[in-house]
Coordinates of C-alpha atoms in Angstrom, one line a residue:
Chain A
D1 CA -11.6 3.1 8.1
A2 CA -8.2 2.6 9.5
K3 CA -7.7 -0.3 11.8
T4 CA -4.3 0.8 13.2
T5 CA -2.9 3.7 15.2
Q6 CA 0.7 4.7 15.3
P7 CA 2.6 7.6 16.7
P8 CA 3.0 10.3 14.0
S9 CA 6.7 10.6 14.3
M10 CA 9.8 9.1 16.0
D11 CA 13.5 9.7 16.1
C12 CA 16.3 7.2 16.3
A13 CA 20.1 7.4 16.5
E14 CA 22.0 5.8 13.7
G15 CA 23.2 2.3 14.6
R16 CA 20.6 1.9 17.4
A17 CA 17.5 -0.2 17.3
A18 CA 14.3 1.5 16.1
N19 CA 11.2 0.2 17.8
L20 CA 8.0 1.3 16.1
P21 CA 4.7 0.6 17.9
C22 CA 1.3 -0.1 16.5
N23 CA -2.1 -0.6 18.0
H24 CA -4.7 -2.7 16.2
S25 CA -7.2 -3.5 19.0
T26 CA -10.0 -4.4 16.6
I27 CA -8.1 -6.9 14.5
S28 CA -10.0 -10.0 13.6
G29 CA -8.7 -13.5 13.9
N30 CA -7.9 -14.1 10.3
E31 CA -6.4 -10.6 9.6
Y32 CA -2.7 -10.3 9.2
V33 CA -0.5 -7.4 10.4
Y34 CA 1.7 -6.0 7.6
W35 CA 4.4 -3.4 7.7
Y36 CA 5.4 -1.3 4.7
R37 CA 7.5 1.8 4.4
Q38 CA 7.7 4.6 2.0
I39 CA 10.8 6.5 1.4
H40 CA 10.3 10.0 0.0
S41 CA 8.7 9.9 -3.6
Q42 CA 8.9 6.2 -3.9
G43 CA 6.2 3.6 -3.7
P44 CA 5.5 1.7 -0.5
Q45 CA 8.0 -1.1 0.1
Y46 CA 7.0 -4.4 1.8
I47 CA 8.9 -5.1 5.1
I48 CA 7.4 -8.0 7.0
H49 CA 4.1 -9.5 8.0
G50 CA 2.7 -11.8 10.7
L51 CA -0.5 -13.4 12.1
K52 CA 0.3 -14.3 15.7
N53 CA 3.9 -15.5 15.9
N54 CA 6.9 -13.2 16.0
E55 CA 8.6 -13.0 12.6
T56 CA 12.1 -12.0 11.5
N57 CA 13.6 -11.4 8.1
E58 CA 16.7 -9.7 6.7
M59 CA 15.1 -6.3 7.1
A60 CA 13.3 -6.3 10.5
S61 CA 11.6 -8.2 13.3
L62 CA 7.9 -8.2 14.1
I63 CA 6.7 -8.7 17.7
I64 CA 3.0 -9.3 18.0
T65 CA 1.4 -9.4 21.5
E66 CA -0.3 -12.6 22.6
D67 CA -3.8 -10.9 22.4
R68 CA -2.8 -9.5 18.9
K69 CA -4.0 -6.1 19.9
S70 CA -0.6 -4.5 19.2
S71 CA 2.7 -5.1 17.6
T72 CA 6.2 -3.6 17.3
L73 CA 8.4 -3.4 14.3
I74 CA 12.1 -3.5 15.2
L75 CA 14.9 -2.3 12.9
P76 CA 17.9 -3.7 14.8
H77 CA 20.5 -1.3 13.5
A78 CA 18.9 1.7 11.9
T79 CA 20.8 3.5 9.2
L80 CA 20.2 6.9 7.6
R81 CA 18.6 5.1 4.6
D82 CA 15.9 3.8 7.0
T83 CA 14.5 7.3 7.3
A84 CA 10.9 6.8 5.9
V85 CA 7.3 6.7 6.8
Y86 CA 6.4 3.3 8.3
Y87 CA 2.9 1.9 7.9
C88 CA 1.3 -0.7 10.1
I89 CA -1.4 -2.3 8.1
V90 CA -4.2 -4.8 8.6
R91 CA -4.7 -7.1 5.7
V92 CA -8.2 -8.2 5.2
A93 CA -9.0 -11.5 3.5
L94 CA -12.2 -11.1 1.5
G95 CA -12.5 -14.5 -0.1
G96 CA -10.8 -15.9 -3.1
N97 CA -7.4 -14.2 -3.4
N98 CA -8.6 -10.7 -2.6
R99 CA -6.2 -9.3 0.1
K100 CA -7.2 -5.7 0.7
L101 CA -4.7 -3.5 2.7
I102 CA -6.2 -1.2 5.3
W103 CA -3.7 1.6 5.9
G104 CA -3.2 4.0 8.8
L105 CA -1.3 7.3 8.7
G106 CA 2.0 5.8 9.5
T107 CA 5.0 6.9 11.6
S108 CA 7.6 9.2 10.2
L109 CA 10.9 7.8 11.4
A110 CA 13.9 10.1 11.3
V111 CA 17.3 8.3 11.7
N112 CA 19.8 10.9 12.9
P113 CA 23.6 10.7 12.6
Chain B
E1 CA 12.7 -8.8 -12.5
A2 CA 11.2 -5.5 -13.5
G3 CA 9.0 -3.9 -10.8
V4 CA 5.6 -2.3 -11.1
T5 CA 5.7 0.7 -13.3
Q6 CA 3.3 3.6 -13.6
F7 CA 2.8 6.3 -16.1
P8 CA 2.8 9.3 -16.0
S9 CA 4.7 10.1 -12.9
H10 CA 3.0 13.4 -12.6
S11 CA -0.1 14.9 -14.3
V12 CA -1.5 18.4 -14.0
I13 CA -5.0 18.9 -15.5
E14 CA -7.8 21.4 -15.2
K15 CA -11.1 20.6 -13.6
G16 CA -13.4 19.0 -16.1
Q17 CA -10.7 17.4 -18.1
T18 CA -10.0 13.7 -18.5
V19 CA -6.9 11.8 -17.4
T20 CA -5.8 8.2 -17.9
L21 CA -3.3 6.6 -15.6
R22 CA -1.5 3.5 -16.6
C23 CA 0.0 0.6 -14.5
D24 CA 2.1 -2.2 -15.7
P25 CA 2.3 -4.9 -13.1
I26 CA 5.1 -7.4 -12.5
S27 CA 5.0 -10.0 -15.3
G28 CA 3.0 -13.0 -14.2
H29 CA 1.1 -11.3 -11.4
D30 CA -2.6 -12.0 -11.7
N31 CA -3.6 -9.6 -8.9
L32 CA -3.6 -5.9 -9.6
Y33 CA -4.7 -3.3 -7.1
W34 CA -5.2 0.5 -7.3
Y35 CA -4.9 2.7 -4.2
R36 CA -5.0 6.4 -3.7
R37 CA -3.7 8.9 -1.1
V38 CA -5.3 12.3 -0.9
M39 CA -3.2 14.9 0.9
G40 CA -3.1 14.4 4.6
K41 CA -5.1 11.2 4.5
E42 CA -4.3 7.6 4.7
I43 CA -3.8 5.5 1.6
K44 CA -7.1 4.0 0.5
F45 CA -8.0 0.9 -1.5
L46 CA -9.8 1.6 -4.8
L47 CA -10.2 -1.7 -6.5
H48 CA -8.7 -5.1 -7.2
F49 CA -8.4 -7.1 -10.5
V50 CA -7.8 -10.8 -10.8
K51 CA -6.5 -11.1 -14.4
E52 CA -9.0 -9.1 -16.4
S53 CA -11.9 -9.4 -13.9
K54 CA -12.8 -6.8 -11.3
Q55 CA -12.8 -8.7 -8.0
D56 CA -13.6 -5.8 -5.7
E57 CA -14.3 -2.3 -6.6
S58 CA -15.8 -1.2 -3.4
G59 CA -13.3 1.6 -2.9
M60 CA -14.0 3.5 -6.2
P61 CA -15.2 6.9 -5.2
N62 CA -17.9 7.4 -7.8
N63 CA -18.7 6.7 -11.5
R64 CA -16.3 9.3 -12.7
F65 CA -13.6 6.7 -12.2
L66 CA -13.3 3.8 -14.6
A67 CA -10.6 1.1 -14.3
E68 CA -9.9 -1.5 -17.0
R69 CA -7.4 -4.4 -17.4
T70 CA -7.9 -5.7 -20.9
G71 CA -6.1 -9.0 -21.5
G72 CA -5.2 -9.2 -17.9
T73 CA -1.9 -7.4 -18.3
Y74 CA -1.6 -3.7 -17.8
S75 CA -4.4 -1.6 -16.3
T76 CA -5.7 1.9 -16.8
L77 CA -7.6 4.2 -14.5
K78 CA -9.5 6.9 -16.2
V79 CA -11.0 9.9 -14.4
Q80 CA -13.6 11.8 -16.4
P81 CA -14.4 14.5 -15.7
A82 CA -11.8 15.3 -13.1
E83 CA -12.7 17.3 -10.0
L84 CA -10.5 19.2 -7.5
E85 CA -10.9 16.5 -4.8
D86 CA -9.4 13.9 -7.1
S87 CA -5.9 15.3 -6.6
G88 CA -3.6 12.9 -4.9
V89 CA -1.1 10.1 -5.5
Y90 CA -2.5 7.0 -7.2
F91 CA -0.6 3.8 -6.5
C92 CA -0.8 0.5 -8.3
A93 CA 0.3 -2.8 -6.8
S94 CA 0.5 -6.3 -8.0
S95 CA 0.8 -9.7 -6.3
H96 CA 0.9 -13.4 -7.0
F97 CA 0.5 -16.1 -4.5
R98 CA 3.6 -18.0 -3.7
A99 CA 3.7 -20.8 -1.2
G100 CA 5.4 -19.7 1.9
E101 CA 5.3 -16.0 0.9
G102 CA 1.6 -15.3 0.6
Y103 CA 0.2 -12.4 -1.4
E104 CA 2.7 -9.7 -0.8
Q105 CA 1.8 -6.6 -2.8
Y106 CA 4.6 -4.9 -4.7
F107 CA 3.9 -1.2 -5.4
G108 CA 4.7 1.1 -8.2
P109 CA 6.1 4.6 -7.6
G110 CA 2.7 6.2 -8.0
T111 CA 1.2 8.9 -10.2
R112 CA 0.8 12.3 -8.6
L113 CA -2.4 13.9 -10.0
T114 CA -3.0 17.6 -9.6
V115 CA -6.4 19.0 -10.6
T116 CA -6.5 22.8 -10.8

């Protein structure tokens, strides 16, 4: 069963920041938050992940609340190519190196010119 | 480096027929995962290989699905006999632990299976 909830769709103006929220109120202490996105007809693409600290990479920033019950993915300057479905995922560690991804339904982000 | 590849990209078969999907992971990746998205539903985990061994197959729907990874390289997922509810997109992903990066999974483009 999904461990995350996201708004089904969002719009963003090109060049502005896109802030995508995610609730994961049942997340356990050793479970990471991952973000992937899927551009039409392609496979999911890794964006960023975090445990409890905020993270930033060349693609995005991830802000995780102190209680870890929610997070926000920030695309600082959205472009038309960022139009995609964004998935907030809980990664479950099951022992050994098994890292199962538990997916939600995602947010369909439309970046408008 | 080459990414994860999957074949075929699209398959249309009749109910009761057999289909075999193939996944070639990124070279050197020991971990290989299969996922599936049925129309309108979230992507669901099917199973996980470490090299040639099945580490976790808790997501496999039933015994009509058989996954193999002989030699620890490419993997196949066979559906026999196919049913209408098996229609969906089947994704393969691979990963390898790297210090400082963790176990990021890299996905293939998926195989769209349509059972009529």
